[in-house]
Structure formats: C-alpha cells, structure tokens
Amino acid sequence: MKKLLFSIFSLVLIFSLAPLKQENVSATELEQETEDINIEPLGIDGPGDGIPYCNQTFTSFNNDDSYVTIQTNTQSADRSIQWGFHIRSSAYSKYSPTTTVGIGTATVNGVMINSPYSNHTAAPDYNFHGSLKNYQIMLTGKSQPLKANDIVTLFFRAHSSNGANSSATSVDLKCRVS
C-alpha cells in the first residue's frame, strides 16, 4: 500500500511540477524527463515483472477465511520454501470440527508438478504447514531442485463439512523464489 501511494504521489508530483520548471514543456521533453525515473511497479517486491517474492502473506480469494504465509530459505544455491496455511480464528466455527487442506494444483516455472501437500485433516486452528525443496515434474518422474528466481504457483484449498453446512476457502498464490 505504501508503494502504491508513493508511486501515485510521485507521478502527481512529476506532472504537476514539470510545468513550473519550464513554461513551454513539450510532450517529448516531459517524456524524456520522466523516462529516467525508476518507479517500482505497484505492489511488487519482485524484479518488476509483477510477481512478488515468496516472503509474504497471501489471503484467500473467495472469502476472508484463510491465508498462507510463505518464506524462502536462501542458505544455499538450491532453495526451499516453507508455508503455513491458516484458517482465521473468526472462521473456526465454519470449519469445525475438522478441516481438510491440500494443494490441488502446483507449478514451477509454468510446468505442472506433483502436489507438494496432499490432503491433511485437523482442527481448524491447526497450522497446516509444509515445504518444497525438490519437486517432481508431473507424469515424468523427473526430479528438480528449487532454484532462485523460480516462479512457483500453489493452489491451496480447504473444506469442512459441519453437519448440514459445508464451508470452503482457497488461496491461490504465485511468487518468485528469492
């Protein structure tokens, strides 16, 4: 949010102050003045391609019931990522007595991989956690180590049957390994 506000403020400032420096500023001159300003794309922590690094929190996209915290272990050339999938305490009653969480779809650099997290069932206050260091490309059996700058997508899904009620929440994340 701070980056968004800073970027908007910077653009407003550039375009509002530019005419004060020169009375007759052509569009070409203004374009040249602003061309050298490096404003980080909005909300991006990655190298400017719109993909954030895997060191943050992703929230559910279909409701506000869940979130995933993810981080990268950068201690060697081969990387690993660790995550925790959480049901918010405000939603525990919707997912009690047990919740089943799994990763339905996973890719590395756009290539489908075998799920790094099969279904786990526990109480909704459990920290559903896991990691990914080596992954297996789907249908090939070929194993690869996770590397810096790999782009990982993980689709977490959680559901619970609570008597006559059923609840579901999902977190779909895409991030760059730092």
Short mmCIF file of C-alpha atoms in Angstrom, two decimals:
data_model
loop_
_atom_site.label_atom_id
_atom_site.label_comp_id
_atom_site.label_asym_id
_atom_site.label_seq_id
_atom_site.Cartn_x
_atom_site.Cartn_y
_atom_site.Cartn_z
CA MET A 1 0.00 0.00 0.00
CA LYS A 2 2.86 2.37 0.83
CA LYS A 3 4.43 1.65 -2.57
CA LEU A 4 1.12 2.35 -4.31
CA LEU A 5 0.67 5.67 -2.52
CA PHE A 6 4.30 6.63 -3.13
CA SER A 7 4.04 5.79 -6.85
CA ILE A 8 0.83 7.79 -7.28
CA PHE A 9 2.24 10.70 -5.29
CA SER A 10 5.45 10.65 -7.36
CA LEU A 11 3.56 10.71 -10.65
CA VAL A 12 1.29 13.54 -9.49
CA LEU A 13 4.30 15.50 -8.28
CA ILE A 14 6.24 14.97 -11.52
CA PHE A 15 3.39 16.04 -13.75
CA SER A 16 2.29 18.95 -11.56
CA LEU A 17 5.78 20.41 -11.02
CA ALA A 18 7.17 19.89 -14.52
CA PRO A 19 5.42 22.97 -15.97
CA LEU A 20 6.84 25.09 -13.11
CA LYS A 21 10.39 24.34 -14.21
CA GLN A 22 9.79 25.40 -17.81
CA GLU A 23 6.97 27.43 -19.29
CA ASN A 24 6.78 25.57 -22.57
CA VAL A 25 7.45 21.89 -21.98
CA SER A 26 6.74 19.71 -24.96
CA ALA A 27 5.35 16.20 -24.58
CA THR A 28 8.66 14.84 -25.86
CA GLU A 29 10.65 16.82 -23.28
CA LEU A 30 8.33 15.74 -20.47
CA GLU A 31 8.60 12.12 -21.62
CA GLN A 32 12.41 12.43 -21.62
CA GLU A 33 12.38 13.94 -18.09
CA THR A 34 10.25 11.14 -16.65
CA GLU A 35 11.90 8.33 -18.64
CA ASP A 36 14.86 8.11 -16.26
CA ILE A 37 12.73 7.92 -13.12
CA ASN A 38 12.62 4.34 -11.85
CA ILE A 39 9.27 3.85 -10.13
CA GLU A 40 8.80 0.31 -8.85
CA PRO A 41 5.63 -1.27 -10.28
CA LEU A 42 2.71 -1.05 -7.88
CA GLY A 43 2.69 -3.60 -5.07
CA ILE A 44 5.58 -5.59 -6.48
CA ASP A 45 8.52 -6.89 -4.48
CA GLY A 46 9.96 -8.87 -7.38
CA PRO A 47 12.20 -7.68 -10.21
CA GLY A 48 9.47 -5.63 -11.92
CA ASP A 49 7.54 -8.37 -13.73
CA GLY A 50 4.54 -8.31 -11.41
CA ILE A 51 5.49 -11.45 -9.49
CA PRO A 52 6.21 -10.90 -5.78
CA TYR A 53 8.88 -12.78 -3.88
CA CYS A 54 7.85 -15.80 -1.76
CA ASN A 55 8.33 -13.96 1.54
CA GLN A 56 4.88 -12.71 2.48
CA THR A 57 1.26 -13.49 3.24
CA PHE A 58 -1.35 -14.35 0.63
CA THR A 59 -5.05 -14.18 1.54
CA SER A 60 -7.96 -16.24 0.28
CA PHE A 61 -9.55 -15.00 -2.91
CA ASN A 62 -13.08 -16.30 -2.41
CA ASN A 63 -13.64 -15.10 1.18
CA ASP A 64 -11.61 -13.83 4.12
CA ASP A 65 -11.50 -17.18 5.96
CA SER A 66 -7.87 -18.21 5.29
CA TYR A 67 -4.35 -17.08 4.47
CA VAL A 68 -0.93 -18.56 3.67
CA THR A 69 2.38 -17.29 5.00
CA ILE A 70 5.34 -18.30 2.86
CA GLN A 71 9.08 -17.72 3.05
CA THR A 72 12.24 -18.75 1.21
CA ASN A 73 15.27 -20.43 2.78
CA THR A 74 18.21 -18.83 0.96
CA GLN A 75 21.05 -20.68 2.72
CA SER A 76 22.27 -22.50 -0.43
CA ALA A 77 22.09 -22.34 -4.22
CA ASP A 78 19.25 -24.85 -4.03
CA ARG A 79 16.38 -23.09 -2.35
CA SER A 80 13.41 -24.23 -0.33
CA ILE A 81 10.16 -22.56 0.53
CA GLN A 82 8.13 -23.13 3.69
CA TRP A 83 4.47 -22.29 4.16
CA GLY A 84 1.72 -22.34 6.71
CA PHE A 85 -1.96 -22.40 5.73
CA HIS A 86 -4.21 -20.88 8.39
CA ILE A 87 -7.93 -20.61 8.98
CA ARG A 88 -8.69 -17.27 10.63
CA SER A 89 -9.97 -17.61 14.20
CA SER A 90 -13.10 -15.69 13.20
CA ALA A 91 -13.96 -18.60 10.84
CA TYR A 92 -13.19 -21.54 13.16
CA SER A 93 -16.89 -22.26 13.73
CA LYS A 94 -17.45 -22.60 9.96
CA TYR A 95 -14.64 -25.19 9.68
CA SER A 96 -15.18 -27.19 12.88
CA PRO A 97 -14.84 -29.91 13.96
CA THR A 98 -12.25 -30.70 11.26
CA THR A 99 -10.86 -29.05 8.15
CA THR A 100 -9.19 -30.77 5.21
CA VAL A 101 -6.43 -28.80 3.48
CA GLY A 102 -4.41 -29.72 0.38
CA ILE A 103 -2.66 -28.24 -2.64
CA GLY A 104 -4.72 -29.15 -5.68
CA THR A 105 -2.52 -27.60 -8.38
CA ALA A 106 1.16 -26.68 -8.30
CA THR A 107 3.61 -25.46 -10.93
CA VAL A 108 7.23 -24.36 -11.10
CA ASN A 109 8.06 -22.05 -14.00
CA GLY A 110 4.71 -22.91 -15.58
CA VAL A 111 5.30 -26.68 -15.55
CA MET A 112 2.86 -28.85 -13.59
CA ILE A 113 4.44 -30.68 -10.67
CA ASN A 114 3.16 -33.36 -8.31
CA SER A 115 1.37 -31.79 -5.37
CA PRO A 116 3.80 -30.99 -2.56
CA TYR A 117 0.98 -31.22 0.02
CA SER A 118 -1.60 -33.99 -0.04
CA ASN A 119 -4.80 -33.61 1.95
CA HIS A 120 -4.37 -33.21 5.72
CA THR A 121 -7.31 -33.17 8.12
CA ALA A 122 -7.15 -31.46 11.52
CA ALA A 123 -8.96 -28.95 13.71
CA PRO A 124 -9.28 -25.51 12.07
CA ASP A 125 -6.78 -23.95 14.50
CA TYR A 126 -4.00 -26.27 13.24
CA ASN A 127 -1.07 -24.76 11.34
CA PHE A 128 -1.25 -26.75 8.07
CA HIS A 129 2.39 -26.46 7.08
CA GLY A 130 4.86 -27.83 4.59
CA SER A 131 7.86 -27.10 2.41
CA LEU A 132 9.18 -27.56 -1.08
CA LYS A 133 12.87 -28.09 -1.92
CA ASN A 134 12.87 -30.71 -4.66
CA TYR A 135 9.86 -31.20 -6.88
CA GLN A 136 8.79 -33.87 -9.32
CA ILE A 137 7.55 -32.86 -12.77
CA MET A 138 4.13 -34.39 -13.31
CA LEU A 139 3.98 -37.54 -15.46
CA THR A 140 7.74 -37.71 -15.95
CA GLY A 141 9.14 -38.74 -12.59
CA LYS A 142 11.95 -36.27 -13.21
CA SER A 143 13.05 -34.51 -10.02
CA GLN A 144 14.40 -30.94 -9.92
CA PRO A 145 15.76 -28.74 -7.11
CA LEU A 146 14.09 -25.40 -6.47
CA LYS A 147 16.36 -22.51 -7.54
CA ALA A 148 16.48 -18.75 -7.02
CA ASN A 149 14.10 -16.92 -9.39
CA ASP A 150 11.91 -19.98 -9.99
CA ILE A 151 8.26 -18.97 -10.18
CA VAL A 152 6.02 -21.13 -8.02
CA THR A 153 2.23 -21.31 -8.10
CA LEU A 154 0.32 -23.15 -5.41
CA PHE A 155 -3.46 -23.52 -5.19
CA PHE A 156 -4.44 -24.30 -1.61
CA ARG A 157 -7.96 -25.49 -0.91
CA ALA A 158 -9.68 -26.17 2.40
CA HIS A 159 -13.11 -27.52 3.17
CA SER A 160 -15.13 -28.75 6.07
CA SER A 161 -18.44 -30.49 6.46
CA ASN A 162 -20.10 -29.20 9.58
CA GLY A 163 -23.32 -31.17 9.87
CA ALA A 164 -25.72 -29.77 7.28
CA ASN A 165 -23.30 -26.94 6.49
CA SER A 166 -20.27 -27.12 4.27
CA SER A 167 -17.59 -24.43 4.02
CA ALA A 168 -14.71 -23.93 1.60
CA THR A 169 -11.88 -21.45 1.22
CA SER A 170 -8.95 -21.21 -1.20
CA VAL A 171 -5.65 -19.40 -1.53
CA ASP A 172 -4.06 -19.17 -4.97
CA LEU A 173 -0.53 -17.81 -4.84
CA LYS A 174 2.17 -17.12 -7.38
CA CYS A 175 5.58 -15.99 -6.20
CA ARG A 176 9.25 -15.84 -7.12
CA VAL A 177 11.81 -17.76 -5.08
CA SER A 178 14.36 -15.28 -3.71
#
